[in-house]
GROMACS .gro file of C-alpha atoms in nm:
model
  353
    1MET     CA    1   6.284  -2.428   1.508
    2GLN     CA    2   6.081  -2.113   1.452
    3TRP     CA    3   5.886  -1.996   1.757
    4ARG     CA    4   5.534  -1.885   1.675
    5VAL     CA    5   5.273  -1.724   1.900
    6ASN     CA    6   4.917  -1.794   1.791
    7ILE     CA    7   4.700  -1.502   1.907
    8PRO     CA    8   4.329  -1.480   1.812
    9PRO     CA    9   4.237  -1.177   1.599
   10LEU     CA   10   4.042  -0.970   1.852
   11THR     CA   11   4.300  -1.027   2.125
   12ARG     CA   12   4.566  -0.909   1.881
   13ILE     CA   13   4.367  -0.592   1.813
   14LEU     CA   14   4.326  -0.523   2.187
   15LEU     CA   15   4.701  -0.558   2.242
   16LEU     CA   16   4.764  -0.315   1.957
   17LEU     CA   17   4.514  -0.066   2.103
   18LEU     CA   18   4.686  -0.092   2.440
   19LEU     CA   19   5.024  -0.007   2.286
   20VAL     CA   20   4.887   0.276   2.071
   21PHE     CA   21   4.672   0.446   2.336
   22SER     CA   22   4.919   0.400   2.624
   23GLY     CA   23   5.209   0.517   2.407
   24SER     CA   24   5.013   0.821   2.287
   25TYR     CA   25   4.913   0.902   2.645
   26GLN     CA   26   5.277   0.898   2.759
   27ILE     CA   27   5.388   1.114   2.464
   28LEU     CA   28   5.113   1.370   2.525
   29ARG     CA   29   5.165   1.379   2.900
   30HIS     CA   30   5.545   1.409   2.903
   31GLY     CA   31   5.598   1.584   2.571
   32ILE     CA   32   5.350   1.837   2.437
   33ASP     CA   33   5.085   1.821   2.706
   34VAL     CA   34   4.905   2.154   2.735
   35ASP     CA   35   4.609   2.195   2.968
   36ASN     CA   36   4.602   1.819   3.043
   37THR     CA   37   4.545   1.719   2.680
   38ALA     CA   38   4.632   1.355   2.749
   39GLY     CA   39   4.376   1.331   3.026
   40ARG     CA   40   4.104   1.503   2.829
   41PHE     CA   41   4.139   1.315   2.500
   42LEU     CA   42   4.254   0.964   2.603
   43ALA     CA   43   4.178   0.920   2.973
   44LEU     CA   44   3.839   0.989   3.131
   45ILE     CA   45   3.781   1.310   3.326
   46PRO     CA   46   3.417   1.336   3.441
   47GLN     CA   47   3.394   1.709   3.380
   48TRP     CA   48   3.501   1.672   3.015
   49ALA     CA   49   3.370   1.326   2.927
   50LEU     CA   50   3.047   1.446   2.763
   51PHE     CA   51   3.251   1.650   2.514
   52THR     CA   52   3.487   1.358   2.436
   53PRO     CA   53   3.266   1.047   2.456
   54TRP     CA   54   3.526   0.816   2.297
   55VAL     CA   55   3.724   0.828   2.623
   56TYR     CA   56   3.476   0.581   2.776
   57PHE     CA   57   3.655   0.325   2.556
   58THR     CA   58   4.010   0.460   2.525
   59ALA     CA   59   4.053   0.516   2.900
   60THR     CA   60   4.070   0.140   2.962
   61TYR     CA   61   4.372   0.106   2.731
   62SER     CA   62   4.555   0.425   2.834
   63GLU     CA   63   4.784   0.313   3.115
   64GLN     CA   64   4.989   0.549   3.333
   65ASN     CA   65   5.328   0.373   3.348
   66ILE     CA   66   5.528   0.078   3.221
   67LEU     CA   67   5.426  -0.148   3.514
   68THR     CA   68   5.053  -0.107   3.453
   69ILE     CA   69   5.111  -0.147   3.077
   70CYS     CA   70   5.279  -0.484   3.142
   71ILE     CA   71   4.997  -0.596   3.373
   72ALA     CA   72   4.733  -0.494   3.120
   73GLY     CA   73   4.927  -0.664   2.839
   74ALA     CA   74   4.950  -0.990   3.033
   75THR     CA   75   4.579  -0.970   3.118
   76ILE     CA   76   4.477  -0.924   2.756
   77PHE     CA   77   4.730  -1.173   2.617
   78TYR     CA   78   4.654  -1.468   2.845
   79GLY     CA   79   4.294  -1.389   2.940
   80GLY     CA   80   4.186  -1.272   2.596
   81LYS     CA   81   4.354  -1.564   2.420
   82TYR     CA   82   4.167  -1.817   2.631
   83LEU     CA   83   3.827  -1.645   2.643
   84GLU     CA   84   3.818  -1.568   2.270
   85ARG     CA   85   3.885  -1.934   2.192
   86ALA     CA   86   3.631  -2.051   2.449
   87TRP     CA   87   3.351  -1.819   2.333
   88ASP     CA   88   3.443  -1.717   1.973
   89SER     CA   89   3.539  -1.368   1.858
   90LEU     CA   90   3.184  -1.229   1.834
   91GLU     CA   91   3.082  -1.320   2.189
   92PHE     CA   92   3.419  -1.211   2.322
   93GLY     CA   93   3.379  -0.877   2.143
   94LYS     CA   94   3.037  -0.818   2.304
   95PHE     CA   95   3.185  -0.896   2.644
   96ILE     CA   96   3.480  -0.660   2.589
   97LEU     CA   97   3.259  -0.370   2.483
   98LEU     CA   98   3.033  -0.417   2.784
   99VAL     CA   99   3.306  -0.446   3.049
  100THR     CA  100   3.499  -0.158   2.891
  101LEU     CA  101   3.226   0.102   2.840
  102LEU     CA  102   2.986   0.041   3.131
  103PRO     CA  103   3.239   0.048   3.421
  104ASN     CA  104   3.394   0.371   3.292
  105PHE     CA  105   3.050   0.529   3.251
  106VAL     CA  106   2.935   0.423   3.599
  107ALA     CA  107   3.264   0.538   3.754
  108SER     CA  108   3.223   0.883   3.599
  109LEU     CA  109   2.867   0.901   3.739
  110VAL     CA  110   3.000   0.809   4.084
  111TYR     CA  111   3.247   1.098   4.082
  112VAL     CA  112   2.990   1.341   3.942
  113PHE     CA  113   2.757   1.243   4.226
  114LEU     CA  114   3.034   1.285   4.485
  115PHE     CA  115   3.116   1.627   4.339
  116ALA     CA  116   2.748   1.727   4.353
  117ILE     CA  117   2.719   1.651   4.725
  118SER     CA  118   3.064   1.776   4.831
  119ARG     CA  119   3.137   2.057   4.584
  120ASN     CA  120   3.498   1.940   4.572
  121ASP     CA  121   3.637   2.034   4.229
  122ASN     CA  122   3.904   1.765   4.248
  123LEU     CA  123   3.636   1.497   4.222
  124ALA     CA  124   3.508   1.637   3.892
  125LEU     CA  125   3.864   1.653   3.755
  126VAL     CA  126   3.983   1.309   3.868
  127VAL     CA  127   4.149   1.101   3.595
  128ILE     CA  128   3.987   0.761   3.543
  129GLN     CA  129   4.196   0.519   3.337
  130GLY     CA  130   4.346   0.172   3.326
  131SER     CA  131   4.243  -0.190   3.277
  132VAL     CA  132   4.136  -0.263   3.635
  133ALA     CA  133   3.773  -0.321   3.535
  134LEU     CA  134   3.887  -0.551   3.253
  135GLN     CA  135   4.100  -0.752   3.496
  136GLY     CA  136   3.808  -0.800   3.735
  137ALA     CA  137   3.578  -0.898   3.448
  138PHE     CA  138   3.824  -1.160   3.319
  139LEU     CA  139   3.859  -1.313   3.667
  140VAL     CA  140   3.480  -1.352   3.690
  141ALA     CA  141   3.476  -1.524   3.350
  142PHE     CA  142   3.749  -1.766   3.460
  143LYS     CA  143   3.556  -1.832   3.781
  144GLN     CA  144   3.263  -1.940   3.564
  145LEU     CA  145   3.461  -2.153   3.318
  146VAL     CA  146   3.726  -2.322   3.533
  147PRO     CA  147   3.659  -2.256   3.904
  148GLU     CA  148   3.851  -2.561   4.029
  149HIS     CA  149   4.167  -2.506   3.827
  150THR     CA  150   4.472  -2.455   4.049
  151VAL     CA  151   4.733  -2.188   3.974
  152THR     CA  152   5.076  -2.268   4.116
  153ILE     CA  153   5.319  -1.989   4.205
  154LEU     CA  154   5.688  -2.011   4.304
  155LYS     CA  155   5.729  -2.373   4.191
  156GLY     CA  156   5.430  -2.496   4.388
  157ALA     CA  157   5.497  -2.304   4.709
  158ILE     CA  158   5.167  -2.120   4.665
  159LYS     CA  159   4.857  -2.283   4.518
  160ILE     CA  160   4.539  -2.086   4.458
  161ARG     CA  161   4.224  -2.204   4.287
  162VAL     CA  162   4.077  -1.982   4.019
  163LYS     CA  163   3.749  -1.943   4.208
  164HIS     CA  164   3.928  -1.750   4.485
  165PHE     CA  165   4.088  -1.488   4.257
  166PRO     CA  166   3.789  -1.250   4.220
  167ALA     CA  167   3.749  -1.209   4.598
  168LEU     CA  168   4.125  -1.158   4.645
  169PHE     CA  169   4.124  -0.903   4.363
  170LEU     CA  170   3.837  -0.705   4.517
  171VAL     CA  171   3.985  -0.713   4.867
  172ALA     CA  172   4.326  -0.598   4.740
  173ASN     CA  173   4.179  -0.306   4.543
  174THR     CA  174   3.949  -0.208   4.830
  175LEU     CA  175   4.237  -0.197   5.080
  176SER     CA  176   4.455  -0.012   4.830
  177GLY     CA  177   4.182   0.244   4.770
  178ILE     CA  178   4.132   0.307   5.141
  179ILE     CA  179   4.497   0.302   5.250
  180LEU     CA  180   4.688   0.426   4.943
  181GLY     CA  181   4.420   0.650   4.796
  182THR     CA  182   4.375   0.459   4.469
  183ASP     CA  183   4.000   0.516   4.484
  184THR     CA  184   3.949   0.507   4.105
  185ALA     CA  185   4.087   0.152   4.094
  186LEU     CA  186   3.855   0.060   4.382
  187VAL     CA  187   3.549   0.185   4.194
  188LEU     CA  188   3.654   0.027   3.862
  189ALA     CA  189   3.730  -0.309   4.027
  190TRP     CA  190   3.387  -0.338   4.187
  191VAL     CA  191   3.192  -0.209   3.887
  192GLY     CA  192   3.388  -0.432   3.647
  193PHE     CA  193   3.323  -0.733   3.871
  194MET     CA  194   2.948  -0.661   3.898
  195THR     CA  195   2.912  -0.588   3.526
  196SER     CA  196   3.081  -0.913   3.425
  197TRP     CA  197   2.893  -1.127   3.677
  198THR     CA  198   2.552  -0.977   3.591
  199TYR     CA  199   2.605  -1.029   3.218
  200LEU     CA  200   2.734  -1.385   3.251
  201ARG     CA  201   2.476  -1.481   3.515
  202PHE     CA  202   2.161  -1.350   3.346
  203TYR     CA  203   2.216  -1.251   2.983
  204LYS     CA  204   2.503  -1.417   2.795
  205LEU     CA  205   2.408  -1.701   2.560
  206GLN     CA  206   2.592  -2.017   2.666
  207PRO     CA  207   2.638  -2.320   2.439
  208ASP     CA  208   2.454  -2.627   2.571
  209LEU     CA  209   2.727  -2.872   2.678
  210SER     CA  210   2.496  -3.143   2.813
  211THR     CA  211   2.516  -3.486   2.652
  212ALA     CA  212   2.145  -3.480   2.572
  213SER     CA  213   2.169  -3.167   2.357
  214THR     CA  214   2.187  -3.183   1.978
  215GLY     CA  215   2.265  -2.914   1.726
  216ASN     CA  216   2.361  -2.558   1.812
  217SER     CA  217   2.134  -2.512   2.115
  218HIS     CA  218   2.209  -2.231   2.360
  219LEU     CA  219   2.107  -2.136   2.713
  220ARG     CA  220   2.068  -1.780   2.840
  221GLY     CA  221   2.270  -1.700   3.149
  222ASP     CA  222   2.423  -1.935   3.403
  223ALA     CA  223   2.186  -2.052   3.679
  224SER     CA  224   2.437  -2.292   3.836
  225GLU     CA  225   2.461  -2.284   4.214
  226THR     CA  226   2.841  -2.248   4.207
  227PHE     CA  227   2.813  -1.922   4.007
  228ALA     CA  228   2.577  -1.756   4.255
  229PHE     CA  229   2.704  -1.429   4.404
  230ALA     CA  230   2.762  -1.578   4.749
  231TYR     CA  231   2.998  -1.846   4.612
  232PHE     CA  232   3.258  -1.582   4.525
  233TRP     CA  233   3.332  -1.539   4.895
  234PRO     CA  234   3.480  -1.760   5.170
  235ASP     CA  235   3.251  -2.018   5.330
  236ALA     CA  236   3.233  -1.828   5.660
  237VAL     CA  237   3.068  -1.521   5.505
  238GLN     CA  238   2.855  -1.694   5.244
  239PRO     CA  239   2.531  -1.712   5.453
  240PRO     CA  240   2.502  -1.334   5.522
  241VAL     CA  241   2.614  -1.251   5.166
  242ALA     CA  242   2.356  -1.495   5.029
  243ALA     CA  243   2.081  -1.339   5.243
  244ILE     CA  244   2.160  -0.989   5.113
  245ALA     CA  245   2.199  -1.108   4.752
  246ASP     CA  246   1.870  -1.301   4.767
  247GLY     CA  247   1.690  -0.994   4.900
  248VAL     CA  248   1.821  -0.777   4.616
  249TYR     CA  249   1.741  -1.049   4.362
  250ASN     CA  250   1.384  -1.093   4.489
  251ALA     CA  251   1.331  -0.716   4.474
  252LEU     CA  252   1.456  -0.708   4.112
  253VAL     CA  253   1.227  -1.000   4.025
  254ALA     CA  254   0.931  -0.821   4.187
  255LEU     CA  255   1.012  -0.513   3.978
  256ARG     CA  256   1.036  -0.739   3.669
  257ILE     CA  257   1.393  -0.633   3.603
  258CYS     CA  258   1.518  -0.992   3.637
  259THR     CA  259   1.351  -1.314   3.528
  260PRO     CA  260   1.356  -1.578   3.805
  261PHE     CA  261   1.539  -1.904   3.742
  262SER     CA  262   1.328  -2.220   3.746
  263ALA     CA  263   1.436  -2.547   3.908
  264GLU     CA  264   1.505  -2.684   3.561
  265ASP     CA  265   1.727  -2.384   3.484
  266VAL     CA  266   1.930  -2.447   3.799
  267GLN     CA  267   1.965  -2.818   3.719
  268MET     CA  268   2.078  -2.747   3.364
  269GLY     CA  269   2.317  -2.480   3.491
  270ASN     CA  270   2.473  -2.730   3.730
  271GLU     CA  271   2.514  -2.980   3.446
  272GLN     CA  272   2.677  -2.710   3.234
  273ALA     CA  273   2.918  -2.625   3.517
  274THR     CA  274   3.013  -2.991   3.554
  275ALA     CA  275   3.070  -3.025   3.180
  276ARG     CA  276   3.291  -2.715   3.179
  277GLY     CA  277   3.487  -2.850   3.475
  278GLU     CA  278   3.554  -3.173   3.290
  279GLY     CA  279   3.691  -2.970   2.997
  280GLY     CA  280   3.954  -2.802   3.213
  281LEU     CA  281   4.187  -2.510   3.143
  282PRO     CA  282   4.476  -2.536   2.897
  283HIS     CA  283   4.814  -2.471   3.053
  284LEU     CA  284   4.899  -2.135   2.897
  285LEU     CA  285   5.221  -2.088   3.087
  286ASP     CA  286   5.401  -2.422   3.119
  287ARG     CA  287   5.424  -2.520   2.747
  288GLY     CA  288   5.412  -2.893   2.818
  289SER     CA  289   5.657  -2.889   3.106
  290THR     CA  290   5.652  -3.190   3.338
  291ARG     CA  291   5.694  -2.974   3.648
  292HIS     CA  292   5.317  -2.956   3.691
  293GLY     CA  293   5.248  -3.329   3.668
  294ARG     CA  294   5.122  -3.342   4.024
  295SER     CA  295   4.890  -3.045   3.979
  296LYS     CA  296   4.748  -3.205   3.663
  297GLN     CA  297   4.681  -3.523   3.859
  298GLU     CA  298   4.502  -3.329   4.132
  299GLU     CA  299   4.299  -3.143   3.871
  300ALA     CA  300   4.193  -3.471   3.710
  301GLU     CA  301   4.088  -3.610   4.048
  302ARG     CA  302   3.873  -3.302   4.118
  303ARG     CA  303   3.706  -3.331   3.779
  304ARG     CA  304   3.632  -3.698   3.841
  305ALA     CA  305   3.479  -3.613   4.178
  306LEU     CA  306   3.257  -3.348   4.018
  307ALA     CA  307   3.147  -3.589   3.746
  308LEU     CA  308   3.065  -3.859   4.003
  309LYS     CA  309   2.868  -3.610   4.211
  310ALA     CA  310   2.662  -3.505   3.909
  311LEU     CA  311   2.602  -3.871   3.815
  312ASP     CA  312   2.488  -3.948   4.170
  313GLN     CA  313   2.241  -3.658   4.160
  314ARG     CA  314   2.097  -3.781   3.829
  315LEU     CA  315   2.061  -4.138   3.959
  316HIS     CA  316   1.891  -4.010   4.275
  317ALA     CA  317   1.647  -3.806   4.066
  318ALA     CA  318   1.577  -4.106   3.843
  319SER     CA  319   1.511  -4.333   4.143
  320SER     CA  320   1.271  -4.075   4.291
  321ASN     CA  321   1.078  -4.063   3.963
  322SER     CA  322   1.056  -4.443   3.947
  323LYS     CA  323   0.920  -4.459   4.302
  324GLN     CA  324   0.649  -4.209   4.213
  325GLN     CA  325   0.550  -4.413   3.907
  326ALA     CA  326   0.541  -4.746   4.097
  327PRO     CA  327   0.190  -4.704   4.254
  328GLU     CA  328   0.047  -4.627   3.912
  329SER     CA  329   0.188  -4.948   3.766
  330GLN     CA  330   0.052  -5.150   4.059
  331SER     CA  331  -0.299  -5.009   4.006
  332VAL     CA  332  -0.287  -5.111   3.641
  333ALA     CA  333  -0.162  -5.465   3.708
  334PRO     CA  334  -0.493  -5.616   3.841
  335SER     CA  335  -0.690  -5.509   3.534
  336GLU     CA  336  -0.426  -5.667   3.310
  337ALA     CA  337  -0.445  -5.989   3.515
  338ALA     CA  338  -0.825  -5.991   3.486
  339ILE     CA  339  -0.805  -5.958   3.110
  340LEU     CA  340  -0.563  -6.248   3.095
  341THR     CA  341  -0.793  -6.461   3.315
  342VAL     CA  342  -1.096  -6.391   3.098
  343SER     CA  343  -0.908  -6.461   2.780
  344THR     CA  344  -0.785  -6.797   2.911
  345ALA     CA  345  -1.121  -6.890   3.064
  346GLU     CA  346  -1.331  -6.842   2.747
  347PRO     CA  347  -1.178  -7.124   2.541
  348THR     CA  348  -1.223  -7.365   2.836
  349HIS     CA  349  -1.596  -7.282   2.858
  350ALA     CA  350  -1.635  -7.341   2.486
  351ASP     CA  351  -1.478  -7.688   2.511
  352GLN     CA  352  -1.715  -7.797   2.786
  353SER     CA  353  -2.016  -7.690   2.583
   0.00000   0.00000   0.00000
């Protein structure tokens, strides 16, 4: 039987760009590299970036070695294949452009600023490259779409839910930047994470998945409580993180940079999150294997629990509304009874006369 890999078109293009740019970078660096040609024309060097603006895009797909090429390839293959099918090629393309260009641009500004205050030439000549920002952005997107999905490693010895991956990713890159000196990866990881979360939280058009919606209706952003910034972190640190995040958010709202979410927006966002959780994540790795039967069962139980919780919230809201309307119906009842009494009394009076 012929084995066929079905890859969406944009994901296929990104994989091709990764091979072309990373291969060209290796050839230029180890073959005919003169005056750091590879770094200047494919990777991003802050001092030269204004003269070669295309590097804000190519730097993401110009990896340094075979290991990082494999990691980037796996990220684009599995992450891109799922996200492009979940969003469609156009929305996925907008997301890719944003999380590719903006993190590289911000990272170059960071190093220009550090050079300006320290006058260290090495900071202006640092090479910024790799798919770290793209990896962080994809993890944020998966946190939004399937936060409760469980990834099993080493035949079930390690189980990690998708919602924990962004925090683990940031912690790992932060420690690596401090201890091993991979500071460019540290900057790209944080900027990629923040770029992806800001876009998905406030700006991206989301299809309305609620049962009451009809047609091609869309919602802007994701106001769900589970996608708030504090929920990316462990429970123990969520209160202080939430306090800081709320302060920044309120300041941005006061400056009219952000539009505040209404209570209805939050409720609809929670319903959207529940609907996405019920949809689940296709098993991209197991190809129908029965080894993950138990994890599938656990996933189904979690989805049922989320659906029951959402149903309970709706019933509670409906009962509250009915209690508020009850006094109004009681005040109307006497007048209706009086009308009925008059209407029944009139014929009796006519008979006596």
